[in-house]
mmCIF file of C-alpha atoms in Angstrom:
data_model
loop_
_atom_site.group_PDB
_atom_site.id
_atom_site.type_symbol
_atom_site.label_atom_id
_atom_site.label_comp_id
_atom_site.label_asym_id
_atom_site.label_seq_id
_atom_site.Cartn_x
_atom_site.Cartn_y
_atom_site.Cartn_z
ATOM 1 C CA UNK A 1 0.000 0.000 0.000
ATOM 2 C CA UNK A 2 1.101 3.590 -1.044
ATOM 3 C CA UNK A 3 2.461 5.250 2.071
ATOM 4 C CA UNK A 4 1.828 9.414 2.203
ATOM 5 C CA UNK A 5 5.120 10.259 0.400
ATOM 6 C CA UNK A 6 4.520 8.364 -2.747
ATOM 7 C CA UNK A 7 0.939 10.215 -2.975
ATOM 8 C CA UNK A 8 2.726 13.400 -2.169
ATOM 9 C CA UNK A 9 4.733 12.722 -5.490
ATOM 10 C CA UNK A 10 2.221 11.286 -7.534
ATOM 11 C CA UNK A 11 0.392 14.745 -7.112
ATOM 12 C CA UNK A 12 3.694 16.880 -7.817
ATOM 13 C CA UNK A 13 3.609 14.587 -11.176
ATOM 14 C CA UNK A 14 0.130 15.258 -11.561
ATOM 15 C CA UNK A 15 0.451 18.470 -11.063
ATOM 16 C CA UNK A 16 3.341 19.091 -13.200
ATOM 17 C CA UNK A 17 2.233 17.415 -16.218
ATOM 18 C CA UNK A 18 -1.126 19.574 -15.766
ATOM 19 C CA UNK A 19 1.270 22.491 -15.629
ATOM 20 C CA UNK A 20 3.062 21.719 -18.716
ATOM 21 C CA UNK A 21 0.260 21.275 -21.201
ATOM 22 C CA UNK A 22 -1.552 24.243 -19.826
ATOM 23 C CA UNK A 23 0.646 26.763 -20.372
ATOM 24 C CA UNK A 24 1.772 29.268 -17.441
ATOM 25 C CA UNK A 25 1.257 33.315 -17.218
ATOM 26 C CA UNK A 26 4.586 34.952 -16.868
ATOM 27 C CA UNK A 27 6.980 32.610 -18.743
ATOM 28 C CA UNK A 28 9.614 33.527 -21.308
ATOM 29 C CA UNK A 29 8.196 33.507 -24.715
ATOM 30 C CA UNK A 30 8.959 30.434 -27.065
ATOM 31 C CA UNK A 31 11.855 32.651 -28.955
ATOM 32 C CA UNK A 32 13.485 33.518 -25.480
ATOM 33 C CA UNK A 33 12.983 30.587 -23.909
ATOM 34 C CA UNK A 34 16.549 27.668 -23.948
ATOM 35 C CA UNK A 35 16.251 24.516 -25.543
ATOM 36 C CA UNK A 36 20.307 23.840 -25.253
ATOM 37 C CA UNK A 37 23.271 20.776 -25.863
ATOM 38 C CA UNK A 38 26.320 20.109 -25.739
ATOM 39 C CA UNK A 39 28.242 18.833 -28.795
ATOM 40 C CA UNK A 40 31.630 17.094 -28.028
ATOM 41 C CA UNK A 41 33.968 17.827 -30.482
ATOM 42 C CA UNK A 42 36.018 14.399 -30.050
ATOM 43 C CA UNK A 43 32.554 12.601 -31.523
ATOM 44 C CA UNK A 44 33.075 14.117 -34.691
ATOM 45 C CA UNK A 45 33.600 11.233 -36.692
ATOM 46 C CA UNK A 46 30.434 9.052 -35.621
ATOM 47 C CA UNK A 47 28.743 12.031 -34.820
ATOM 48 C CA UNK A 48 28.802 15.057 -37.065
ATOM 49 C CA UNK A 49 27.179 18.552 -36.862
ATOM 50 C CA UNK A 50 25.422 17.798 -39.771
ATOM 51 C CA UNK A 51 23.463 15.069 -37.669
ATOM 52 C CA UNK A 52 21.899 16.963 -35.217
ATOM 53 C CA UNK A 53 18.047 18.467 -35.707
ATOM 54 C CA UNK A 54 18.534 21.725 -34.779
ATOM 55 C CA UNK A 55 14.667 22.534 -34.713
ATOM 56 C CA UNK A 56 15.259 20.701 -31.243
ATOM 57 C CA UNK A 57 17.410 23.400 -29.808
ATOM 58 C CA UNK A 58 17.837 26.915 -29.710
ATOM 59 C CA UNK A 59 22.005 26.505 -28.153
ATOM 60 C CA UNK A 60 24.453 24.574 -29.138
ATOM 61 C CA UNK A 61 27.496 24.618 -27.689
ATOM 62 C CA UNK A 62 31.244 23.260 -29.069
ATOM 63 C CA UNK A 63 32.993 21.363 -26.243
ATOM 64 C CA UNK A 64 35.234 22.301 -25.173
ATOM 65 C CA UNK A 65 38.048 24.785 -25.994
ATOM 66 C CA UNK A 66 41.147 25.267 -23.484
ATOM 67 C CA UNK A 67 43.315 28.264 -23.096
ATOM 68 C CA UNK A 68 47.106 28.368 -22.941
ATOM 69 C CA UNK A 69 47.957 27.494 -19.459
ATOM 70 C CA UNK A 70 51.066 30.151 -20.059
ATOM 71 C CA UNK A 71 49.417 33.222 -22.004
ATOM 72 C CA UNK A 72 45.446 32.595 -21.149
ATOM 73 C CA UNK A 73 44.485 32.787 -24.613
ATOM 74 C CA UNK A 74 43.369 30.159 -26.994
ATOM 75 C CA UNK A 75 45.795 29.032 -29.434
ATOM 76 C CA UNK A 76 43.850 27.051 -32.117
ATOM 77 C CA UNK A 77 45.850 24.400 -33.792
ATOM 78 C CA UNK A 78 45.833 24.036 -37.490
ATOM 79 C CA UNK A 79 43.980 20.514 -37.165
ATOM 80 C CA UNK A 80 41.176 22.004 -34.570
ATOM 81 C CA UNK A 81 40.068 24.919 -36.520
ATOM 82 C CA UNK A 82 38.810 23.410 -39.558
ATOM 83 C CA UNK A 83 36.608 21.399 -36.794
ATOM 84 C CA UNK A 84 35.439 24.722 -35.482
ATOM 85 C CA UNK A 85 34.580 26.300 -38.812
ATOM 86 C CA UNK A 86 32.432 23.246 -39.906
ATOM 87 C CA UNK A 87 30.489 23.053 -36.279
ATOM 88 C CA UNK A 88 29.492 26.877 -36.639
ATOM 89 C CA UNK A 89 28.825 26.921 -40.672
ATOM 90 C CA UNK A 90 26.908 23.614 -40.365
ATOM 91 C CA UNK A 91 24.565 24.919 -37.666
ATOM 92 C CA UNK A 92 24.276 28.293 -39.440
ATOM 93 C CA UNK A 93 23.331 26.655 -42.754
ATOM 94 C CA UNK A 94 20.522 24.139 -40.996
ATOM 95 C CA UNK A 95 16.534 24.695 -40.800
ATOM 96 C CA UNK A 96 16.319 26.728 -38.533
ATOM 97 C CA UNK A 97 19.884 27.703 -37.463
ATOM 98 C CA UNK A 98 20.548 27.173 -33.883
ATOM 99 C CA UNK A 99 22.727 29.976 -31.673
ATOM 100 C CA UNK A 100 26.522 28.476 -31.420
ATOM 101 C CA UNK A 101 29.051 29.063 -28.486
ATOM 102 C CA UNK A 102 32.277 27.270 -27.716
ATOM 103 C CA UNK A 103 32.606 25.926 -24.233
ATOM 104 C CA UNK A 104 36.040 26.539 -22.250
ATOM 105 C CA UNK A 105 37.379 24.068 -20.025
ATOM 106 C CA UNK A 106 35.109 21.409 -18.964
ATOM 107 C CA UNK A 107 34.934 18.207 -16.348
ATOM 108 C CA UNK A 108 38.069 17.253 -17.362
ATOM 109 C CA UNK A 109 40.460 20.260 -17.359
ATOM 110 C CA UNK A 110 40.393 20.901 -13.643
ATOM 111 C CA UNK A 111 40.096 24.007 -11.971
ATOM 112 C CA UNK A 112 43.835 25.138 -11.451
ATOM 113 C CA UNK A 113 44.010 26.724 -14.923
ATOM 114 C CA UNK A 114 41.147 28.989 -14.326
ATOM 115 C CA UNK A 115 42.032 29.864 -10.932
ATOM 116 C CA UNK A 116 45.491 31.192 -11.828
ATOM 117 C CA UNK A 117 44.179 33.379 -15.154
ATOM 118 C CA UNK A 118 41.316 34.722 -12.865
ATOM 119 C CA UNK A 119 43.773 35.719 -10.122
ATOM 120 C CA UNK A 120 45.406 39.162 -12.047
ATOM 121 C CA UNK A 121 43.851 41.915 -14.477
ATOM 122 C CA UNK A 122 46.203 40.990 -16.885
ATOM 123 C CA UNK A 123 45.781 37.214 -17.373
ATOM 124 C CA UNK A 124 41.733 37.730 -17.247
ATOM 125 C CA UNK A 125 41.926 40.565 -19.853
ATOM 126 C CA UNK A 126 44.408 38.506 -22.113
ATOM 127 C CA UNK A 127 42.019 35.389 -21.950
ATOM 128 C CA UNK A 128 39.476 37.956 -22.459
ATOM 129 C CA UNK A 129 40.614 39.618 -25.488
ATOM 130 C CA UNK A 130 41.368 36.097 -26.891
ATOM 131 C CA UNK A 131 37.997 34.293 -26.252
ATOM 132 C CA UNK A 132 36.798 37.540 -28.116
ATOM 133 C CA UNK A 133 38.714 36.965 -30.690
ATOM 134 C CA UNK A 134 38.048 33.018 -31.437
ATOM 135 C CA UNK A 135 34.417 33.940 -31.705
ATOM 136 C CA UNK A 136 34.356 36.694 -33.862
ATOM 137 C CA UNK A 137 36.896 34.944 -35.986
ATOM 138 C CA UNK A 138 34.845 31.664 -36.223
ATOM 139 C CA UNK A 139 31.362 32.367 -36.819
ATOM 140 C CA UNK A 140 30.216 31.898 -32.776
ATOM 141 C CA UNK A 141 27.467 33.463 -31.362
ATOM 142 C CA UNK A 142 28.964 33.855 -27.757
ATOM 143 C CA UNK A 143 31.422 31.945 -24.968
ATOM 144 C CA UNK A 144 30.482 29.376 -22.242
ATOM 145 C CA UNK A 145 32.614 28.903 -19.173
ATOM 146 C CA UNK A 146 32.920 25.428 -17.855
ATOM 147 C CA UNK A 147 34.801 25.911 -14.720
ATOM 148 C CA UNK A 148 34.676 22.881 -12.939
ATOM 149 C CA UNK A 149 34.790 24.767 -10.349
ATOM 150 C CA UNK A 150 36.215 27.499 -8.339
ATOM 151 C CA UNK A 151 37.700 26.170 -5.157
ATOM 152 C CA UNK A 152 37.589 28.459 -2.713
ATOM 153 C CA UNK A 153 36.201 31.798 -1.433
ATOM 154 C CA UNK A 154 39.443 33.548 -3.195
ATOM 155 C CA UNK A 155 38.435 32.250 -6.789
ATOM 156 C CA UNK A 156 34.509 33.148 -6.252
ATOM 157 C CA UNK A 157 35.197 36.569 -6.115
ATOM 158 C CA UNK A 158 37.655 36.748 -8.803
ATOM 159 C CA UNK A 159 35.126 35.222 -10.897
ATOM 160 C CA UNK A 160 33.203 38.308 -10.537
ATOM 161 C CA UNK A 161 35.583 39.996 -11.428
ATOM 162 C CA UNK A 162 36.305 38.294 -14.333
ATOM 163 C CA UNK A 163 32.366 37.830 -15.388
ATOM 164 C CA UNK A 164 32.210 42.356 -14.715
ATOM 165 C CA UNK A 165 35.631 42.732 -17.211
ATOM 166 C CA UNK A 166 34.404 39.851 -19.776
ATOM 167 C CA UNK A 167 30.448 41.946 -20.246
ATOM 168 C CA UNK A 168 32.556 45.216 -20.519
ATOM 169 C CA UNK A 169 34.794 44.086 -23.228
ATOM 170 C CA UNK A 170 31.352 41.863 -25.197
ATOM 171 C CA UNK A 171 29.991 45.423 -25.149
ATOM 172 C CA UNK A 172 33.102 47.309 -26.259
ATOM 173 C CA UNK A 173 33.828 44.763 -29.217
ATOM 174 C CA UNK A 174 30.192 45.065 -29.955
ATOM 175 C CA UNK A 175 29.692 49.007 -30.204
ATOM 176 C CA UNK A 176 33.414 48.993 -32.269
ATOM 177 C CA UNK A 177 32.140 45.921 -34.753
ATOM 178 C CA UNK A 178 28.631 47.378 -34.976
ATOM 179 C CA UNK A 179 27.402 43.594 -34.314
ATOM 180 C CA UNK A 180 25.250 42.395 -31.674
ATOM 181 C CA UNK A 181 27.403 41.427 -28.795
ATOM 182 C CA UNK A 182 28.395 38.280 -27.980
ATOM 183 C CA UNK A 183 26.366 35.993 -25.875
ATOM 184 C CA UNK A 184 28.291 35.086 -22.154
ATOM 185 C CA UNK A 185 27.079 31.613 -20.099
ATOM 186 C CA UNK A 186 28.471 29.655 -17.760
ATOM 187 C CA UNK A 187 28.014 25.812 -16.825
ATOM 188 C CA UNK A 188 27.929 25.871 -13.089
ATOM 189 C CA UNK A 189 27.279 23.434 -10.189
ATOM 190 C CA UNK A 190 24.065 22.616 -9.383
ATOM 191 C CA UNK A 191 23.569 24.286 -6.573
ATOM 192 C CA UNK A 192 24.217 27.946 -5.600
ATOM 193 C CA UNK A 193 26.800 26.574 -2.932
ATOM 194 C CA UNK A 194 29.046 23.999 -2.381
ATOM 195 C CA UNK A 195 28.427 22.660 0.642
ATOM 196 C CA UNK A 196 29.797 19.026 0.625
ATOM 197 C CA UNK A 197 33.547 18.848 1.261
ATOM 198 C CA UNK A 198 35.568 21.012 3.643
ATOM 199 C CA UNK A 199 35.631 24.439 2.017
ATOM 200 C CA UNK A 200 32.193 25.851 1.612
ATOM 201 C CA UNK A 201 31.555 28.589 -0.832
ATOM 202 C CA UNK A 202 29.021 29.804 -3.102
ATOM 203 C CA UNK A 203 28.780 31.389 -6.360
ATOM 204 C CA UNK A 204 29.012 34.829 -7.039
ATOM 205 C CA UNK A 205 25.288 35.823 -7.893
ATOM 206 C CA UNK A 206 25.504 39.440 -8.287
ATOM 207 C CA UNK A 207 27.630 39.412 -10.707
ATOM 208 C CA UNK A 208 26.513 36.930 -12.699
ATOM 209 C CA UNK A 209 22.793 38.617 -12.706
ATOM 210 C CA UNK A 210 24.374 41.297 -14.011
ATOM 211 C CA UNK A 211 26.679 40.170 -16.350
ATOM 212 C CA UNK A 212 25.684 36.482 -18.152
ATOM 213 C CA UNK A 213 23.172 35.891 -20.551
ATOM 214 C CA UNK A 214 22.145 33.148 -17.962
ATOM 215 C CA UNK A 215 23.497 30.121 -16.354
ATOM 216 C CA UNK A 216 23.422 26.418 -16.694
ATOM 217 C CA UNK A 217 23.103 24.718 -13.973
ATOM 218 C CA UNK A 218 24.490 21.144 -14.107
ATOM 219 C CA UNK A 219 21.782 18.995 -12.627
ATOM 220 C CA UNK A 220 23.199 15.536 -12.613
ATOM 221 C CA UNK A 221 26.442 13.429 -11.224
ATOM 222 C CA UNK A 222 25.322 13.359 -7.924
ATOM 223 C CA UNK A 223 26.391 10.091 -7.891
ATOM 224 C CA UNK A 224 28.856 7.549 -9.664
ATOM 225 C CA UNK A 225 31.671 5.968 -10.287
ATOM 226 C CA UNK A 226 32.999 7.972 -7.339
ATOM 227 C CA UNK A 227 30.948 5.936 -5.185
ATOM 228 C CA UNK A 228 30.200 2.551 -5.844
ATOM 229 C CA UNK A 229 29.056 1.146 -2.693
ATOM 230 C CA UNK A 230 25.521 1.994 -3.383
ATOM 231 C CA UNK A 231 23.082 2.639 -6.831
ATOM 232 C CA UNK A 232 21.968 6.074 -6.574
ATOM 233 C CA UNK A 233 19.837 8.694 -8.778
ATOM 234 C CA UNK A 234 22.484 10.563 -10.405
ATOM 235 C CA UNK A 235 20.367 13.581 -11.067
ATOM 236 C CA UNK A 236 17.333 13.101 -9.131
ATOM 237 C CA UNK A 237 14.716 16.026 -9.117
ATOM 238 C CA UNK A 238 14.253 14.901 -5.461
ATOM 239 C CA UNK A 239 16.023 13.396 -2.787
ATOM 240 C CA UNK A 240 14.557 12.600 0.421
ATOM 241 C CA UNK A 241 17.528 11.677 2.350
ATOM 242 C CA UNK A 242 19.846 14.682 1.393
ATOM 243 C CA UNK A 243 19.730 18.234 -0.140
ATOM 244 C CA UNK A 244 21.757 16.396 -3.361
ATOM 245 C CA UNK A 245 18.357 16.997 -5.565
ATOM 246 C CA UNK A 246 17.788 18.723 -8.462
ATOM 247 C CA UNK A 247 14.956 20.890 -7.072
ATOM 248 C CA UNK A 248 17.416 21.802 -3.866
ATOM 249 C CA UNK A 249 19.720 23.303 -6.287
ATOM 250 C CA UNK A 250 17.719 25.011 -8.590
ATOM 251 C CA UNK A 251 15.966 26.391 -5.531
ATOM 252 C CA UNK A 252 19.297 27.417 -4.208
ATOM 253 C CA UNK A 253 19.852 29.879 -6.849
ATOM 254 C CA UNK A 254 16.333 31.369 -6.862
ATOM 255 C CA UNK A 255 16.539 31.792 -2.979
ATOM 256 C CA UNK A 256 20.404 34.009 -3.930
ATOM 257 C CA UNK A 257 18.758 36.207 -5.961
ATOM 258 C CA UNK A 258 19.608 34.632 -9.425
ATOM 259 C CA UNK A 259 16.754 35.617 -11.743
ATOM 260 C CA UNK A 260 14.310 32.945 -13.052
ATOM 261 C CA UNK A 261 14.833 34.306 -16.549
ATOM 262 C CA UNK A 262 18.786 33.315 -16.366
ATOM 263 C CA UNK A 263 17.975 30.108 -14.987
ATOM 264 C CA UNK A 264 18.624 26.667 -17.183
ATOM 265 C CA UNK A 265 17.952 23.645 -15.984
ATOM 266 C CA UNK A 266 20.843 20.648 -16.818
ATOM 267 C CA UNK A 267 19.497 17.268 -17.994
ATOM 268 C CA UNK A 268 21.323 14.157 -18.670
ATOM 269 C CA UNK A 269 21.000 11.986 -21.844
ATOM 270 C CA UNK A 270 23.898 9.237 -20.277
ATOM 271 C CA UNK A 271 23.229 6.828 -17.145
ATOM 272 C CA UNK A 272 25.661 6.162 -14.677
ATOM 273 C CA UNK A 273 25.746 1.814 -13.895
ATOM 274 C CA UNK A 274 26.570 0.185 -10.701
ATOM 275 C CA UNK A 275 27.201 -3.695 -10.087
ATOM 276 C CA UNK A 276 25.108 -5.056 -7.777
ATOM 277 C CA UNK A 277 26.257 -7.366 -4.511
ATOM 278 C CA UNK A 278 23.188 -9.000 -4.207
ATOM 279 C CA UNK A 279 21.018 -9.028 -7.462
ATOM 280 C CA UNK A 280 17.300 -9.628 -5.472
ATOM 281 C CA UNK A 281 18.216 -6.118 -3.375
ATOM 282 C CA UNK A 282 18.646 -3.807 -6.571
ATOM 283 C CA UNK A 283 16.284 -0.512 -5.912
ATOM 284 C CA UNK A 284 17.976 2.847 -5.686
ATOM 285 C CA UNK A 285 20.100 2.421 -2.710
ATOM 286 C CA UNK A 286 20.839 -0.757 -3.330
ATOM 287 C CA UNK A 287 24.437 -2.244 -2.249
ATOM 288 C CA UNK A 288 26.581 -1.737 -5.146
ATOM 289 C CA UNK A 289 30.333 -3.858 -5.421
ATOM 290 C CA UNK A 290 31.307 -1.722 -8.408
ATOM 291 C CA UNK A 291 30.833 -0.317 -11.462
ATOM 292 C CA UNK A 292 28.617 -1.862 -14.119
ATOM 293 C CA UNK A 293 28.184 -1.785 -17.735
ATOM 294 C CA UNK A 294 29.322 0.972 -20.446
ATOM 295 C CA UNK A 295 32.484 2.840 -20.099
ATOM 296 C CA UNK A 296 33.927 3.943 -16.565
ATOM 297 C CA UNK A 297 29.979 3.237 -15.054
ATOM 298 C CA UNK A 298 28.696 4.982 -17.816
ATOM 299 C CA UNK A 299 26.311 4.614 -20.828
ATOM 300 C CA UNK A 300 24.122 7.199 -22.909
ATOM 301 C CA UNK A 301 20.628 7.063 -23.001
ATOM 302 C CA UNK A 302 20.754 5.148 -26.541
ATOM 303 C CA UNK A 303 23.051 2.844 -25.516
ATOM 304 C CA UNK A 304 20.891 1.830 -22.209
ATOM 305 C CA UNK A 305 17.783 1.262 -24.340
ATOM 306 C CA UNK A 306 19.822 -0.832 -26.658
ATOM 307 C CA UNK A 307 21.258 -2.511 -23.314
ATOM 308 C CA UNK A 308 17.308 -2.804 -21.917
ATOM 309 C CA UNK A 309 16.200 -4.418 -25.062
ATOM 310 C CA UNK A 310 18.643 -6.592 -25.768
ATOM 311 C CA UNK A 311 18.991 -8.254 -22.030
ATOM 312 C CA UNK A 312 15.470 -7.872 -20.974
ATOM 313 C CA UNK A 313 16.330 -5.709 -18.091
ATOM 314 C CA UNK A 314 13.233 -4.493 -15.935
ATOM 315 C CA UNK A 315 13.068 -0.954 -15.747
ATOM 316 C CA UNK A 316 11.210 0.811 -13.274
ATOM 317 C CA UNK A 317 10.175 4.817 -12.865
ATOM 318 C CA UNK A 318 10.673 5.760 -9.499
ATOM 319 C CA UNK A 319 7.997 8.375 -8.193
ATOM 320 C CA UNK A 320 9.959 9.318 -5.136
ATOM 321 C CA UNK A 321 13.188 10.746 -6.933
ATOM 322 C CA UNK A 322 11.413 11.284 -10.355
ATOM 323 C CA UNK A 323 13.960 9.095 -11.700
ATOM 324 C CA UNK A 324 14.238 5.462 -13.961
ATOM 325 C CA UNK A 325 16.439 2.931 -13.667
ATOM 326 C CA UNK A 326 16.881 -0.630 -14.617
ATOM 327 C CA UNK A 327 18.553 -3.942 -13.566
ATOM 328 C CA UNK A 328 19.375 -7.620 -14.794
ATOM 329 C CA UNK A 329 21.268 -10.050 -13.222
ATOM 330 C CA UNK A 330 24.079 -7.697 -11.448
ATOM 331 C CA UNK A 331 23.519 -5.097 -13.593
ATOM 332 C CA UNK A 332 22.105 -1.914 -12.656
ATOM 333 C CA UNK A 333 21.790 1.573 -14.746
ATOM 334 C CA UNK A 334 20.127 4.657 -13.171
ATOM 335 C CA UNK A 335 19.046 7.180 -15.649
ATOM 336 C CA UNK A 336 16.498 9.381 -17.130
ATOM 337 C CA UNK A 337 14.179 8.665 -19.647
ATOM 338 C CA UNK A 338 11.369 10.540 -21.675
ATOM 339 C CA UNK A 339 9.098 10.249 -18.823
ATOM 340 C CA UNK A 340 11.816 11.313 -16.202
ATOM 341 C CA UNK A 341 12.312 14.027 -18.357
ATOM 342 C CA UNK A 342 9.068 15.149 -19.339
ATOM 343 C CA UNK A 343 8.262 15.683 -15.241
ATOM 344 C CA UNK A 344 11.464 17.282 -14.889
ATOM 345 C CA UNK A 345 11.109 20.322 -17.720
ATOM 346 C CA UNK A 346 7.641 20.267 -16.068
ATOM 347 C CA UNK A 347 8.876 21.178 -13.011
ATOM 348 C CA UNK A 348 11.409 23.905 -14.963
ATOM 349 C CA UNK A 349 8.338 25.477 -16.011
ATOM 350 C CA UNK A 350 6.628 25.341 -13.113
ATOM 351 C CA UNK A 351 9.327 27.197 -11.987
ATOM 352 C CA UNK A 352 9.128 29.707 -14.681
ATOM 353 C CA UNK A 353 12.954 28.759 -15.627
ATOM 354 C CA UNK A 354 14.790 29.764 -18.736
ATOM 355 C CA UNK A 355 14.745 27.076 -20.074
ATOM 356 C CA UNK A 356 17.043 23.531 -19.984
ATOM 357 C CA UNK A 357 19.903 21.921 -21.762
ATOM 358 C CA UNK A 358 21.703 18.474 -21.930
ATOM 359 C CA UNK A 359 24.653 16.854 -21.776
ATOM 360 C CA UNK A 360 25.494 15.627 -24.662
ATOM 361 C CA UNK A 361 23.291 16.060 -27.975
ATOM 362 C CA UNK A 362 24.723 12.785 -29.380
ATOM 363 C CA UNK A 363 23.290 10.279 -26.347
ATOM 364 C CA UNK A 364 19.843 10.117 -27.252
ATOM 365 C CA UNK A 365 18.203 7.708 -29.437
ATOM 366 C CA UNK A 366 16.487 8.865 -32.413
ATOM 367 C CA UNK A 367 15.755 12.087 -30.998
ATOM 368 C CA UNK A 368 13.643 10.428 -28.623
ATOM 369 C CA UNK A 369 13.785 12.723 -25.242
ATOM 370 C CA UNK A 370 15.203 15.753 -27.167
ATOM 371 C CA UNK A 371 11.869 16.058 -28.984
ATOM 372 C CA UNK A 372 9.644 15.031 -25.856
ATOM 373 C CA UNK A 373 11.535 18.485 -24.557
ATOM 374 C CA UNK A 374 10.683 20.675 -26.892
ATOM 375 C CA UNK A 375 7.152 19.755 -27.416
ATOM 376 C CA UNK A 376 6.491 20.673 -23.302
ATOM 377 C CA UNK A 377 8.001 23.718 -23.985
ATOM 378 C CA UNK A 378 5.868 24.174 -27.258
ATOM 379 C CA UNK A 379 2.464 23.619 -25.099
ATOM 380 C CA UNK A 380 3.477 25.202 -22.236
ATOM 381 C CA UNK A 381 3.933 29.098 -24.497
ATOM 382 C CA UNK A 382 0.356 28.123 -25.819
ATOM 383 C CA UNK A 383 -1.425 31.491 -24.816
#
């Protein structure tokens, strides 16, 4: 029998899908609102700009471009930039064109780099001037910072600084060029603060109001190969055990000040797998002995249907987290699906958010969630 909590989140689910094809007084209109992804460069070869649908999105983003860790500024070699030329020309060319950015940094870069150009005048305004440069000279529509992430209190504020020099110089090139300026983002954490780990800080919100076109919050690793003594939700909308939710952190930055308008909510089209220790205990939670299938714990959302289908696996929704995950045998994959989803940009709206993006355009299968996403959003500006 249901206890009180499940019916509490069967009628948020009710409620949101309600929400969603009702349409909501007071939300960005369908040409402001963000329907974003993230290409990765290094799939090029299976996975070409010329494959994606851009009447799915409204942002795509090239990931991910790294500065010199000497001079701060972005030395394109000879074999990157035709890659950069095709990604913006492609998505120019397509039905309807989509708004490009490159991405700097990412998960993988670390934080060090960033910390040391934001730490001077000099090294911001030369990565500055460069980033500036790279976009005008390729065809981009604006920059993305993936700063993964600023460590300590020190580095928050000279990210303010750096976000208040950055808008200043946009508007400069933009009143010299006589173009529109270029558009600034940044991928952030989920959550306003940090506040696992030993040094607590938070974002700087005021000056990221003021100067970035808006922010996207990454709503997902919460859990993974990190951690593999238990399954977990790695982006669950809710958690009940811990603030590690994606409605705690989207909250988070409402409650700093952060307008609703600059708001974009991450989604994830990968899973993250576990192995289980005992395969007849295998909900979320479950003990976990290591990692499961797909590559380092983890498998895109096409390639965990393909895994579903092919092995039978029994996949369950789970109301509680607003979550799906499935298991055979040892195998367990926690993920989100088109239903996950569909409650999820539900709950964006409901929000009045920007808008959402994912991580990355090539893991879905045959457009399947990407499509689901922009249909809410196309019923929910329904006047």
């Amino acid at each position: 029998m249901a206890g009180l909590k499940d019916y509490y989140h069967l009628y948020v689910i009710f409620f949101l899908s309600i929400t969603a094809n009702c349409g909501m007084a007071g939300r960005p209109s369908s040409s402001q609102a963000v329907k974003g992804a993230y290409w990765p460069s290094w799939a090029a070869s299976t996975f070409p700009p010329s494959a994606i649908d851009t009447r799915l999105f409204t942002h795509l983003y090239y990931a991910f471009l790294v500065p010199s860790n000497v001079t701060f500024r972005f030395e394109v070699s000879s074999s990157e930039a035709p890659t950069l030329l095709n990604f913006t020309s492609t998505i120019r060319k397509k039905n309807p064109p989509a708004k490009t950015l490159f991405s700097v940094g990412g998960g993988g870069e670390g934080p060090a780099i960033f910390s040391r150009m934001a730490s001077s005048s000099s090294s911001r305004k030369s990565f500055i001037d460069s980033s500036i440069e790279v976009a005008r000279k390729y065809g981009f529509d604006g920059v993305d910072l993936d700063w993964e992430f600023p460590q300590d209190a020190k580095d928050m504020e000279n990210l303010g600084y750096l976000l208040d020099e950055w808008r200043a110089a946009v508007q400069k090139d933009a009143k010299v060029t006589g173009r529109s300026p270029l558009l600034l983002t940044a991928a952030t954490y989920f959550s306003v603060e940090f506040f696992l780990g030993p040094v607590v800080r938070s974002f700087p919100v005021a000056s990221i109001s003021k100067n970035l076109d808006f922010v996207n919050a990454m709503c997902y690793d919460y859990h993974g190969s990190w951690d593999t003594t238990a399954t977990g939700a790695h982006a669950a909308l809710f958690d009940p055990k811990s603030n590690v939710s994606t409605s705690y952190g989207l909250q988070s930055w409402i409650n700093a000040g952060l307008p609703r308008s600059k708001l974009v909510m991450g989604l994830p089209l990968y899973g993250r797998t576990w192995k289980l220790k005992d395969p007849k205990v295998n909900g979320i939670g479950a003990p976990g002995v290591g990692l499961g299938p797909g590559n380092d714990g983890t498998m895109t959302y096409s390639q965990v249907e393909t895994f579903n289908r092919e092995n039978n696996a029994t996949v369950v929704f789970d109301m509680e987290t607003v979550s799906t995950y499935s298991y055979v045998g040892t195998s367990w994959i926690g993920y989100d699906d088109v239903r996950s989803t569909t409650v999820k940009i539900g709950y964006a709206q409901a929000l009045k958010l920007r808008g959402y993006f994912f991580w990355a355009v090539n893991g879905d299968q045959a457009w399947k969630i990407s499509r689901q996403g922009k249909i809410n959003l196309q019923l929910n500006t329904i006047n």
